Amino acid sequence: MIERLWNKYKDAIPYLFFGVLTTLVNIGCFWLFTYPLKWNYQIANVVAYFLSVLFAYVTNKLWVFDSHTETRKVFLIEMGSFFLFRAASWVIDQSTMTIGVSLLHGNEMIVKIIANVVVVVLNYIFSKFIIFRQKEKFDRNEK
């Protein structure tokens, strides 16, 4: 039964595990930059997001989607797609932060957590159905 559940959710379980770690990297860096270091929350958000995306790329490539690119071209396309879609989700993250904090005067950490929930869902969809699936198409075309 456990093996059947693992096979059914073998992409989602590691994605959730590393997604939680990525979220902790994002929120932890954001907290560090915003509170002890006293950075502007928007700058803190950009840097924290970038660091968490680097962490996410490595973990998603190696352990979530088990992506092994065979050529430099395929690797660059996969990595470019990953960062392009993460840039799109960053726009949503940054917009949520700006609206929630600057316009609605919400607490930075609460708004950050809300933004992360939305971004994690979007990033899973982007990764599972677009980024790491495109690689398969390019791998087939390269052979």
PDB file of N, CA and C in Angstrom, residues 16-116:
ATOM      1  N   LEU A  16       6.859  18.631  -2.368  1.00  0.00           N
ATOM      2  CA  LEU A  16       6.376  19.251  -1.138  1.00  0.00           C
ATOM      3  C   LEU A  16       7.483  19.361  -0.099  1.00  0.00           C
ATOM      4  N   PHE A  17       8.274  18.304   0.052  1.00  0.00           N
ATOM      5  CA  PHE A  17       9.370  18.330   1.017  1.00  0.00           C
ATOM      6  C   PHE A  17      10.363  19.444   0.690  1.00  0.00           C
ATOM      7  N   PHE A  18      10.857  19.461  -0.554  1.00  0.00           N
ATOM      8  CA  PHE A  18      11.819  20.488  -0.931  1.00  0.00           C
ATOM      9  C   PHE A  18      11.152  21.850  -1.106  1.00  0.00           C
ATOM     10  N   GLY A  19       9.862  21.841  -1.405  1.00  0.00           N
ATOM     11  CA  GLY A  19       9.121  23.095  -1.448  1.00  0.00           C
ATOM     12  C   GLY A  19       9.053  23.747  -0.078  1.00  0.00           C
ATOM     13  N   VAL A  20       8.864  22.929   0.954  1.00  0.00           N
ATOM     14  CA  VAL A  20       8.869  23.455   2.328  1.00  0.00           C
ATOM     15  C   VAL A  20      10.257  24.011   2.651  1.00  0.00           C
ATOM     16  N   LEU A  21      11.312  23.270   2.293  1.00  0.00           N
ATOM     17  CA  LEU A  21      12.664  23.765   2.543  1.00  0.00           C
ATOM     18  C   LEU A  21      12.945  25.053   1.768  1.00  0.00           C
ATOM     19  N   THR A  22      12.508  25.112   0.518  1.00  0.00           N
ATOM     20  CA  THR A  22      12.685  26.321  -0.291  1.00  0.00           C
ATOM     21  C   THR A  22      11.934  27.492   0.330  1.00  0.00           C
ATOM     22  N   THR A  23      10.730  27.223   0.803  1.00  0.00           N
ATOM     23  CA  THR A  23       9.932  28.262   1.458  1.00  0.00           C
ATOM     24  C   THR A  23      10.629  28.739   2.735  1.00  0.00           C
ATOM     25  N   LEU A  24      11.219  27.804   3.474  1.00  0.00           N
ATOM     26  CA  LEU A  24      11.959  28.189   4.679  1.00  0.00           C
ATOM     27  C   LEU A  24      13.183  29.039   4.333  1.00  0.00           C
ATOM     28  N   VAL A  25      13.865  28.694   3.246  1.00  0.00           N
ATOM     29  CA  VAL A  25      14.993  29.514   2.789  1.00  0.00           C
ATOM     30  C   VAL A  25      14.489  30.918   2.447  1.00  0.00           C
ATOM     31  N   ASN A  26      13.399  30.984   1.701  1.00  0.00           N
ATOM     32  CA  ASN A  26      12.829  32.268   1.278  1.00  0.00           C
ATOM     33  C   ASN A  26      12.394  33.101   2.481  1.00  0.00           C
ATOM     34  N   ILE A  27      11.593  32.524   3.339  1.00  0.00           N
ATOM     35  CA  ILE A  27      11.070  33.269   4.492  1.00  0.00           C
ATOM     36  C   ILE A  27      12.185  33.568   5.495  1.00  0.00           C
ATOM     37  N   GLY A  28      13.089  32.617   5.705  1.00  0.00           N
ATOM     38  CA  GLY A  28      14.203  32.840   6.625  1.00  0.00           C
ATOM     39  C   GLY A  28      15.118  33.969   6.171  1.00  0.00           C
ATOM     40  N   CYS A  29      15.458  33.962   4.891  1.00  0.00           N
ATOM     41  CA  CYS A  29      16.294  35.048   4.354  1.00  0.00           C
ATOM     42  C   CYS A  29      15.546  36.373   4.412  1.00  0.00           C
ATOM     43  N   PHE A  30      14.265  36.339   4.064  1.00  0.00           N
ATOM     44  CA  PHE A  30      13.462  37.560   4.116  1.00  0.00           C
ATOM     45  C   PHE A  30      13.444  38.124   5.535  1.00  0.00           C
ATOM     46  N   TRP A  31      13.217  37.264   6.511  1.00  0.00           N
ATOM     47  CA  TRP A  31      13.192  37.706   7.916  1.00  0.00           C
ATOM     48  C   TRP A  31      14.544  38.306   8.308  1.00  0.00           C
ATOM     49  N   LEU A  32      15.629  37.597   7.965  1.00  0.00           N
ATOM     50  CA  LEU A  32      16.974  38.069   8.309  1.00  0.00           C
ATOM     51  C   LEU A  32      17.253  39.449   7.704  1.00  0.00           C
ATOM     52  N   PHE A  33      16.935  39.602   6.425  1.00  0.00           N
ATOM     53  CA  PHE A  33      17.212  40.866   5.749  1.00  0.00           C
ATOM     54  C   PHE A  33      16.292  41.992   6.229  1.00  0.00           C
ATOM     55  N   THR A  34      15.026  41.653   6.542  1.00  0.00           N
ATOM     56  CA  THR A  34      14.053  42.683   6.918  1.00  0.00           C
ATOM     57  C   THR A  34      14.208  43.142   8.363  1.00  0.00           C
ATOM     58  N   TYR A  35      14.407  42.212   9.278  1.00  0.00           N
ATOM     59  CA  TYR A  35      14.408  42.580  10.696  1.00  0.00           C
ATOM     60  C   TYR A  35      15.809  42.823  11.264  1.00  0.00           C
ATOM     61  N   PRO A  36      16.656  41.806  11.425  1.00  0.00           N
ATOM     62  CA  PRO A  36      17.971  42.118  12.007  1.00  0.00           C
ATOM     63  C   PRO A  36      18.805  43.087  11.147  1.00  0.00           C
ATOM     64  N   LEU A  37      18.758  42.912   9.805  1.00  0.00           N
ATOM     65  CA  LEU A  37      19.584  43.763   8.949  1.00  0.00           C
ATOM     66  C   LEU A  37      18.894  45.069   8.542  1.00  0.00           C
ATOM     67  N   LYS A  38      17.602  45.155   8.812  1.00  0.00           N
ATOM     68  CA  LYS A  38      16.816  46.388   8.571  1.00  0.00           C
ATOM     69  C   LYS A  38      16.786  46.835   7.105  1.00  0.00           C
ATOM     70  N   TRP A  39      16.773  45.886   6.174  1.00  0.00           N
ATOM     71  CA  TRP A  39      16.642  46.233   4.761  1.00  0.00           C
ATOM     72  C   TRP A  39      15.201  46.613   4.481  1.00  0.00           C
ATOM     73  N   ASN A  40      14.992  47.380   3.438  1.00  0.00           N
ATOM     74  CA  ASN A  40      13.655  47.647   2.923  1.00  0.00           C
ATOM     75  C   ASN A  40      13.033  46.299   2.543  1.00  0.00           C
ATOM     76  N   TYR A  41      11.751  46.099   2.873  1.00  0.00           N
ATOM     77  CA  TYR A  41      11.133  44.789   2.651  1.00  0.00           C
ATOM     78  C   TYR A  41      11.136  44.385   1.176  1.00  0.00           C
ATOM     79  N   GLN A  42      11.064  45.336   0.260  1.00  0.00           N
ATOM     80  CA  GLN A  42      11.047  44.992  -1.161  1.00  0.00           C
ATOM     81  C   GLN A  42      12.412  44.482  -1.631  1.00  0.00           C
ATOM     82  N   ILE A  43      13.474  45.101  -1.169  1.00  0.00           N
ATOM     83  CA  ILE A  43      14.821  44.630  -1.507  1.00  0.00           C
ATOM     84  C   ILE A  43      15.069  43.273  -0.850  1.00  0.00           C
ATOM     85  N   ALA A  44      14.680  43.147   0.405  1.00  0.00           N
ATOM     86  CA  ALA A  44      14.825  41.872   1.116  1.00  0.00           C
ATOM     87  C   ALA A  44      14.082  40.764   0.379  1.00  0.00           C
ATOM     88  N   ASN A  45      12.916  41.073  -0.147  1.00  0.00           N
ATOM     89  CA  ASN A  45      12.118  40.090  -0.867  1.00  0.00           C
ATOM     90  C   ASN A  45      12.815  39.637  -2.152  1.00  0.00           C
ATOM     91  N   VAL A  46      13.391  40.569  -2.891  1.00  0.00           N
ATOM     92  CA  VAL A  46      14.085  40.225  -4.137  1.00  0.00           C
ATOM     93  C   VAL A  46      15.268  39.290  -3.855  1.00  0.00           C
ATOM     94  N   VAL A  47      16.093  39.641  -2.893  1.00  0.00           N
ATOM     95  CA  VAL A  47      17.281  38.840  -2.595  1.00  0.00           C
ATOM     96  C   VAL A  47      16.879  37.471  -2.034  1.00  0.00           C
ATOM     97  N   ALA A  48      15.925  37.452  -1.119  1.00  0.00           N
ATOM     98  CA  ALA A  48      15.462  36.183  -0.544  1.00  0.00           C
ATOM     99  C   ALA A  48      14.866  35.278  -1.622  1.00  0.00           C
ATOM    100  N   TYR A  49      14.104  35.867  -2.523  1.00  0.00           N
ATOM    101  CA  TYR A  49      13.489  35.087  -3.597  1.00  0.00           C
ATOM    102  C   TYR A  49      14.563  34.490  -4.497  1.00  0.00           C
ATOM    103  N   PHE A  50      15.555  35.298  -4.866  1.00  0.00           N
ATOM    104  CA  PHE A  50      16.633  34.817  -5.723  1.00  0.00           C
ATOM    105  C   PHE A  50      17.380  33.647  -5.075  1.00  0.00           C
ATOM    106  N   LEU A  51      17.728  33.778  -3.816  1.00  0.00           N
ATOM    107  CA  LEU A  51      18.435  32.699  -3.120  1.00  0.00           C
ATOM    108  C   LEU A  51      17.588  31.430  -3.039  1.00  0.00           C
ATOM    109  N   SER A  52      16.305  31.592  -2.801  1.00  0.00           N
ATOM    110  CA  SER A  52      15.438  30.413  -2.720  1.00  0.00           C
ATOM    111  C   SER A  52      15.258  29.759  -4.087  1.00  0.00           C
ATOM    112  N   VAL A  53      15.278  30.536  -5.159  1.00  0.00           N
ATOM    113  CA  VAL A  53      15.167  29.973  -6.509  1.00  0.00           C
ATOM    114  C   VAL A  53      16.415  29.160  -6.854  1.00  0.00           C
ATOM    115  N   LEU A  54      17.575  29.642  -6.474  1.00  0.00           N
ATOM    116  CA  LEU A  54      18.798  28.849  -6.688  1.00  0.00           C
ATOM    117  C   LEU A  54      18.706  27.515  -5.962  1.00  0.00           C
ATOM    118  N   PHE A  55      18.275  27.548  -4.716  1.00  0.00           N
ATOM    119  CA  PHE A  55      18.092  26.329  -3.936  1.00  0.00           C
ATOM    120  C   PHE A  55      17.056  25.416  -4.600  1.00  0.00           C
ATOM    121  N   ALA A  56      15.958  26.001  -5.035  1.00  0.00           N
ATOM    122  CA  ALA A  56      14.884  25.217  -5.659  1.00  0.00           C
ATOM    123  C   ALA A  56      15.329  24.561  -6.955  1.00  0.00           C
ATOM    124  N   TYR A  57      16.110  25.259  -7.760  1.00  0.00           N
ATOM    125  CA  TYR A  57      16.542  24.681  -9.030  1.00  0.00           C
ATOM    126  C   TYR A  57      17.357  23.411  -8.794  1.00  0.00           C
ATOM    127  N   VAL A  58      18.307  23.498  -7.903  1.00  0.00           N
ATOM    128  CA  VAL A  58      19.158  22.342  -7.634  1.00  0.00           C
ATOM    129  C   VAL A  58      18.332  21.179  -7.087  1.00  0.00           C
ATOM    130  N   THR A  59      17.489  21.438  -6.100  1.00  0.00           N
ATOM    131  CA  THR A  59      16.713  20.348  -5.496  1.00  0.00           C
ATOM    132  C   THR A  59      15.675  19.786  -6.465  1.00  0.00           C
ATOM    133  N   ASN A  60      15.023  20.653  -7.244  1.00  0.00           N
ATOM    134  CA  ASN A  60      14.038  20.170  -8.216  1.00  0.00           C
ATOM    135  C   ASN A  60      14.704  19.336  -9.301  1.00  0.00           C
ATOM    136  N   LYS A  61      15.827  19.801  -9.797  1.00  0.00           N
ATOM    137  CA  LYS A  61      16.516  19.100 -10.874  1.00  0.00           C
ATOM    138  C   LYS A  61      17.007  17.725 -10.411  1.00  0.00           C
ATOM    139  N   LEU A  62      17.658  17.702  -9.258  1.00  0.00           N
ATOM    140  CA  LEU A  62      18.305  16.470  -8.825  1.00  0.00           C
ATOM    141  C   LEU A  62      17.382  15.488  -8.122  1.00  0.00           C
ATOM    142  N   TRP A  63      16.526  15.981  -7.239  1.00  0.00           N
ATOM    143  CA  TRP A  63      15.791  15.066  -6.372  1.00  0.00           C
ATOM    144  C   TRP A  63      14.289  15.026  -6.576  1.00  0.00           C
ATOM    145  N   VAL A  64      13.704  16.061  -7.148  1.00  0.00           N
ATOM    146  CA  VAL A  64      12.248  16.038  -7.332  1.00  0.00           C
ATOM    147  C   VAL A  64      11.891  15.422  -8.671  1.00  0.00           C
ATOM    148  N   PHE A  65      12.445  15.980  -9.736  1.00  0.00           N
ATOM    149  CA  PHE A  65      12.085  15.527 -11.077  1.00  0.00           C
ATOM    150  C   PHE A  65      13.157  14.645 -11.711  1.00  0.00           C
ATOM    151  N   ASP A  66      14.238  14.364 -10.952  1.00  0.00           N
ATOM    152  CA  ASP A  66      15.303  13.465 -11.401  1.00  0.00           C
ATOM    153  C   ASP A  66      15.701  13.770 -12.847  1.00  0.00           C
ATOM    154  N   SER A  67      16.004  15.038 -13.094  1.00  0.00           N
ATOM    155  CA  SER A  67      16.305  15.498 -14.443  1.00  0.00           C
ATOM    156  C   SER A  67      17.802  15.412 -14.708  1.00  0.00           C
ATOM    157  N   HIS A  68      18.165  14.606 -15.682  1.00  0.00           N
ATOM    158  CA  HIS A  68      19.564  14.456 -16.071  1.00  0.00           C
ATOM    159  C   HIS A  68      19.692  14.852 -17.537  1.00  0.00           C
ATOM    160  N   THR A  69      20.152  16.048 -17.759  1.00  0.00           N
ATOM    161  CA  THR A  69      20.291  16.540 -19.126  1.00  0.00           C
ATOM    162  C   THR A  69      21.574  15.984 -19.732  1.00  0.00           C
ATOM    163  N   GLU A  70      21.480  15.618 -20.996  1.00  0.00           N
ATOM    164  CA  GLU A  70      22.615  14.975 -21.649  1.00  0.00           C
ATOM    165  C   GLU A  70      23.462  15.938 -22.468  1.00  0.00           C
ATOM    166  N   THR A  71      22.906  17.072 -22.831  1.00  0.00           N
ATOM    167  CA  THR A  71      23.678  18.035 -23.608  1.00  0.00           C
ATOM    168  C   THR A  71      23.626  19.401 -22.940  1.00  0.00           C
ATOM    169  N   ARG A  72      24.593  20.229 -23.263  1.00  0.00           N
ATOM    170  CA  ARG A  72      24.627  21.580 -22.712  1.00  0.00           C
ATOM    171  C   ARG A  72      23.404  22.380 -23.174  1.00  0.00           C
ATOM    172  N   LYS A  73      23.016  22.189 -24.421  1.00  0.00           N
ATOM    173  CA  LYS A  73      21.863  22.906 -24.970  1.00  0.00           C
ATOM    174  C   LYS A  73      20.597  22.590 -24.171  1.00  0.00           C
ATOM    175  N   VAL A  74      20.364  21.326 -23.908  1.00  0.00           N
ATOM    176  CA  VAL A  74      19.179  20.916 -23.157  1.00  0.00           C
ATOM    177  C   VAL A  74      19.249  21.456 -21.725  1.00  0.00           C
ATOM    178  N   PHE A  75      20.438  21.404 -21.119  1.00  0.00           N
ATOM    179  CA  PHE A  75      20.619  21.948 -19.774  1.00  0.00           C
ATOM    180  C   PHE A  75      20.295  23.441 -19.745  1.00  0.00           C
ATOM    181  N   LEU A  76      20.819  24.192 -20.698  1.00  0.00           N
ATOM    182  CA  LEU A  76      20.582  25.640 -20.728  1.00  0.00           C
ATOM    183  C   LEU A  76      19.109  25.973 -20.981  1.00  0.00           C
ATOM    184  N   ILE A  77      18.463  25.196 -21.817  1.00  0.00           N
ATOM    185  CA  ILE A  77      17.031  25.411 -22.063  1.00  0.00           C
ATOM    186  C   ILE A  77      16.232  25.113 -20.799  1.00  0.00           C
ATOM    187  N   GLU A  78      16.543  24.006 -20.147  1.00  0.00           N
ATOM    188  CA  GLU A  78      15.844  23.651 -18.913  1.00  0.00           C
ATOM    189  C   GLU A  78      16.064  24.709 -17.835  1.00  0.00           C
ATOM    190  N   MET A  79      17.326  25.102 -17.625  1.00  0.00           N
ATOM    191  CA  MET A  79      17.631  26.093 -16.603  1.00  0.00           C
ATOM    192  C   MET A  79      17.000  27.444 -16.956  1.00  0.00           C
ATOM    193  N   GLY A  80      17.080  27.832 -18.214  1.00  0.00           N
ATOM    194  CA  GLY A  80      16.468  29.093 -18.642  1.00  0.00           C
ATOM    195  C   GLY A  80      14.970  29.095 -18.416  1.00  0.00           C
ATOM    196  N   SER A  81      14.327  27.975 -18.739  1.00  0.00           N
ATOM    197  CA  SER A  81      12.876  27.859 -18.518  1.00  0.00           C
ATOM    198  C   SER A  81      12.552  27.957 -17.036  1.00  0.00           C
ATOM    199  N   PHE A  82      13.337  27.275 -16.219  1.00  0.00           N
ATOM    200  CA  PHE A  82      13.110  27.292 -14.774  1.00  0.00           C
ATOM    201  C   PHE A  82      13.167  28.720 -14.249  1.00  0.00           C
ATOM    202  N   PHE A  83      14.244  29.436 -14.593  1.00  0.00           N
ATOM    203  CA  PHE A  83      14.408  30.797 -14.091  1.00  0.00           C
ATOM    204  C   PHE A  83      13.403  31.762 -14.713  1.00  0.00           C
ATOM    205  N   LEU A  84      13.022  31.535 -15.951  1.00  0.00           N
ATOM    206  CA  LEU A  84      12.011  32.383 -16.587  1.00  0.00           C
ATOM    207  C   LEU A  84      10.666  32.249 -15.870  1.00  0.00           C
ATOM    208  N   PHE A  85      10.247  31.012 -15.608  1.00  0.00           N
ATOM    209  CA  PHE A  85       8.978  30.817 -14.910  1.00  0.00           C
ATOM    210  C   PHE A  85       9.052  31.268 -13.461  1.00  0.00           C
ATOM    211  N   ARG A  86      10.217  31.113 -12.828  1.00  0.00           N
ATOM    212  CA  ARG A  86      10.369  31.625 -11.463  1.00  0.00           C
ATOM    213  C   ARG A  86      10.341  33.155 -11.458  1.00  0.00           C
ATOM    214  N   ALA A  87      10.837  33.770 -12.517  1.00  0.00           N
ATOM    215  CA  ALA A  87      10.744  35.237 -12.620  1.00  0.00           C
ATOM    216  C   ALA A  87       9.279  35.657 -12.727  1.00  0.00           C
ATOM    217  N   ALA A  88       8.496  34.874 -13.464  1.00  0.00           N
ATOM    218  CA  ALA A  88       7.054  35.176 -13.571  1.00  0.00           C
ATOM    219  C   ALA A  88       6.380  35.037 -12.209  1.00  0.00           C
ATOM    220  N   SER A  89       6.725  33.997 -11.463  1.00  0.00           N
ATOM    221  CA  SER A  89       6.105  33.839 -10.149  1.00  0.00           C
ATOM    222  C   SER A  89       6.654  34.866  -9.155  1.00  0.00           C
ATOM    223  N   TRP A  90       7.887  35.350  -9.389  1.00  0.00           N
ATOM    224  CA  TRP A  90       8.417  36.434  -8.553  1.00  0.00           C
ATOM    225  C   TRP A  90       7.576  37.698  -8.725  1.00  0.00           C
ATOM    226  N   VAL A  91       7.134  37.971  -9.940  1.00  0.00           N
ATOM    227  CA  VAL A  91       6.278  39.153 -10.171  1.00  0.00           C
ATOM    228  C   VAL A  91       5.021  39.047  -9.314  1.00  0.00           C
ATOM    229  N   ILE A  92       4.452  37.866  -9.238  1.00  0.00           N
ATOM    230  CA  ILE A  92       3.266  37.653  -8.403  1.00  0.00           C
ATOM    231  C   ILE A  92       3.638  37.824  -6.930  1.00  0.00           C
ATOM    232  N   ASP A  93       4.770  37.253  -6.526  1.00  0.00           N
ATOM    233  CA  ASP A  93       5.233  37.381  -5.146  1.00  0.00           C
ATOM    234  C   ASP A  93       5.464  38.849  -4.785  1.00  0.00           C
ATOM    235  N   GLN A  94       6.195  39.554  -5.617  1.00  0.00           N
ATOM    236  CA  GLN A  94       6.515  40.953  -5.331  1.00  0.00           C
ATOM    237  C   GLN A  94       5.255  41.823  -5.352  1.00  0.00           C
ATOM    238  N   SER A  95       4.347  41.545  -6.262  1.00  0.00           N
ATOM    239  CA  SER A  95       3.087  42.292  -6.322  1.00  0.00           C
ATOM    240  C   SER A  95       2.253  42.067  -5.062  1.00  0.00           C
ATOM    241  N   THR A  96       2.190  40.816  -4.626  1.00  0.00           N
ATOM    242  CA  THR A  96       1.456  40.499  -3.403  1.00  0.00           C
ATOM    243  C   THR A  96       2.067  41.223  -2.213  1.00  0.00           C
ATOM    244  N   MET A  97       3.397  41.250  -2.151  1.00  0.00           N
ATOM    245  CA  MET A  97       4.080  41.945  -1.063  1.00  0.00           C
ATOM    246  C   MET A  97       3.787  43.446  -1.101  1.00  0.00           C
ATOM    247  N   THR A  98       3.867  44.034  -2.274  1.00  0.00           N
ATOM    248  CA  THR A  98       3.636  45.481  -2.397  1.00  0.00           C
ATOM    249  C   THR A  98       2.206  45.842  -2.034  1.00  0.00           C
ATOM    250  N   ILE A  99       1.255  45.085  -2.556  1.00  0.00           N
ATOM    251  CA  ILE A  99      -0.157  45.358  -2.252  1.00  0.00           C
ATOM    252  C   ILE A  99      -0.431  45.111  -0.768  1.00  0.00           C
ATOM    253  N   GLY A 100       0.037  43.961  -0.266  1.00  0.00           N
ATOM    254  CA  GLY A 100      -0.248  43.597   1.123  1.00  0.00           C
ATOM    255  C   GLY A 100       0.416  44.482   2.151  1.00  0.00           C
ATOM    256  N   VAL A 101       1.642  44.917   1.881  1.00  0.00           N
ATOM    257  CA  VAL A 101       2.382  45.704   2.870  1.00  0.00           C
ATOM    258  C   VAL A 101       2.201  47.201   2.640  1.00  0.00           C
ATOM    259  N   SER A 102       2.478  47.663   1.432  1.00  0.00           N
ATOM    260  CA  SER A 102       2.450  49.105   1.177  1.00  0.00           C
ATOM    261  C   SER A 102       1.032  49.665   1.078  1.00  0.00           C
ATOM    262  N   LEU A 103       0.142  48.942   0.417  1.00  0.00           N
ATOM    263  CA  LEU A 103      -1.212  49.467   0.230  1.00  0.00           C
ATOM    264  C   LEU A 103      -2.173  49.096   1.355  1.00  0.00           C
ATOM    265  N   LEU A 104      -2.097  47.845   1.809  1.00  0.00           N
ATOM    266  CA  LEU A 104      -3.028  47.382   2.846  1.00  0.00           C
ATOM    267  C   LEU A 104      -2.426  47.434   4.249  1.00  0.00           C
ATOM    268  N   HIS A 105      -1.149  47.782   4.357  1.00  0.00           N
ATOM    269  CA  HIS A 105      -0.439  47.938   5.634  1.00  0.00           C
ATOM    270  C   HIS A 105      -0.441  46.662   6.476  1.00  0.00           C
ATOM    271  N   GLY A 106      -0.309  45.524   5.783  1.00  0.00           N
ATOM    272  CA  GLY A 106      -0.229  44.252   6.488  1.00  0.00           C
ATOM    273  C   GLY A 106       1.162  44.003   7.035  1.00  0.00           C
ATOM    274  N   ASN A 107       1.253  43.054   7.945  1.00  0.00           N
ATOM    275  CA  ASN A 107       2.535  42.646   8.507  1.00  0.00           C
ATOM    276  C   ASN A 107       3.367  41.956   7.416  1.00  0.00           C
ATOM    277  N   GLU A 108       4.637  42.336   7.308  1.00  0.00           N
ATOM    278  CA  GLU A 108       5.494  41.800   6.253  1.00  0.00           C
ATOM    279  C   GLU A 108       5.565  40.277   6.265  1.00  0.00           C
ATOM    280  N   MET A 109       5.711  39.684   7.442  1.00  0.00           N
ATOM    281  CA  MET A 109       5.867  38.231   7.528  1.00  0.00           C
ATOM    282  C   MET A 109       4.575  37.501   7.167  1.00  0.00           C
ATOM    283  N   ILE A 110       3.443  38.011   7.588  1.00  0.00           N
ATOM    284  CA  ILE A 110       2.167  37.366   7.251  1.00  0.00           C
ATOM    285  C   ILE A 110       1.911  37.443   5.752  1.00  0.00           C
ATOM    286  N   VAL A 111       2.155  38.609   5.175  1.00  0.00           N
ATOM    287  CA  VAL A 111       1.966  38.767   3.727  1.00  0.00           C
ATOM    288  C   VAL A 111       2.947  37.873   2.977  1.00  0.00           C
ATOM    289  N   LYS A 112       4.169  37.766   3.465  1.00  0.00           N
ATOM    290  CA  LYS A 112       5.177  36.913   2.829  1.00  0.00           C
ATOM    291  C   LYS A 112       4.729  35.455   2.823  1.00  0.00           C
ATOM    292  N   ILE A 113       4.176  34.990   3.917  1.00  0.00           N
ATOM    293  CA  ILE A 113       3.692  33.607   3.991  1.00  0.00           C
ATOM    294  C   ILE A 113       2.542  33.383   3.011  1.00  0.00           C
ATOM    295  N   ILE A 114       1.619  34.318   2.941  1.00  0.00           N
ATOM    296  CA  ILE A 114       0.497  34.212   1.992  1.00  0.00           C
ATOM    297  C   ILE A 114       1.022  34.176   0.560  1.00  0.00           C
ATOM    298  N   ALA A 115       1.952  35.059   0.244  1.00  0.00           N
ATOM    299  CA  ALA A 115       2.532  35.090  -1.107  1.00  0.00           C
ATOM    300  C   ALA A 115       3.211  33.771  -1.435  1.00  0.00           C
ATOM    301  N   ASN A 116       3.885  33.182  -0.459  1.00  0.00           N
ATOM    302  CA  ASN A 116       4.585  31.919  -0.692  1.00  0.00           C
ATOM    303  C   ASN A 116       3.638  30.774  -1.004  1.00  0.00           C
TER     304      ASN A 116
END
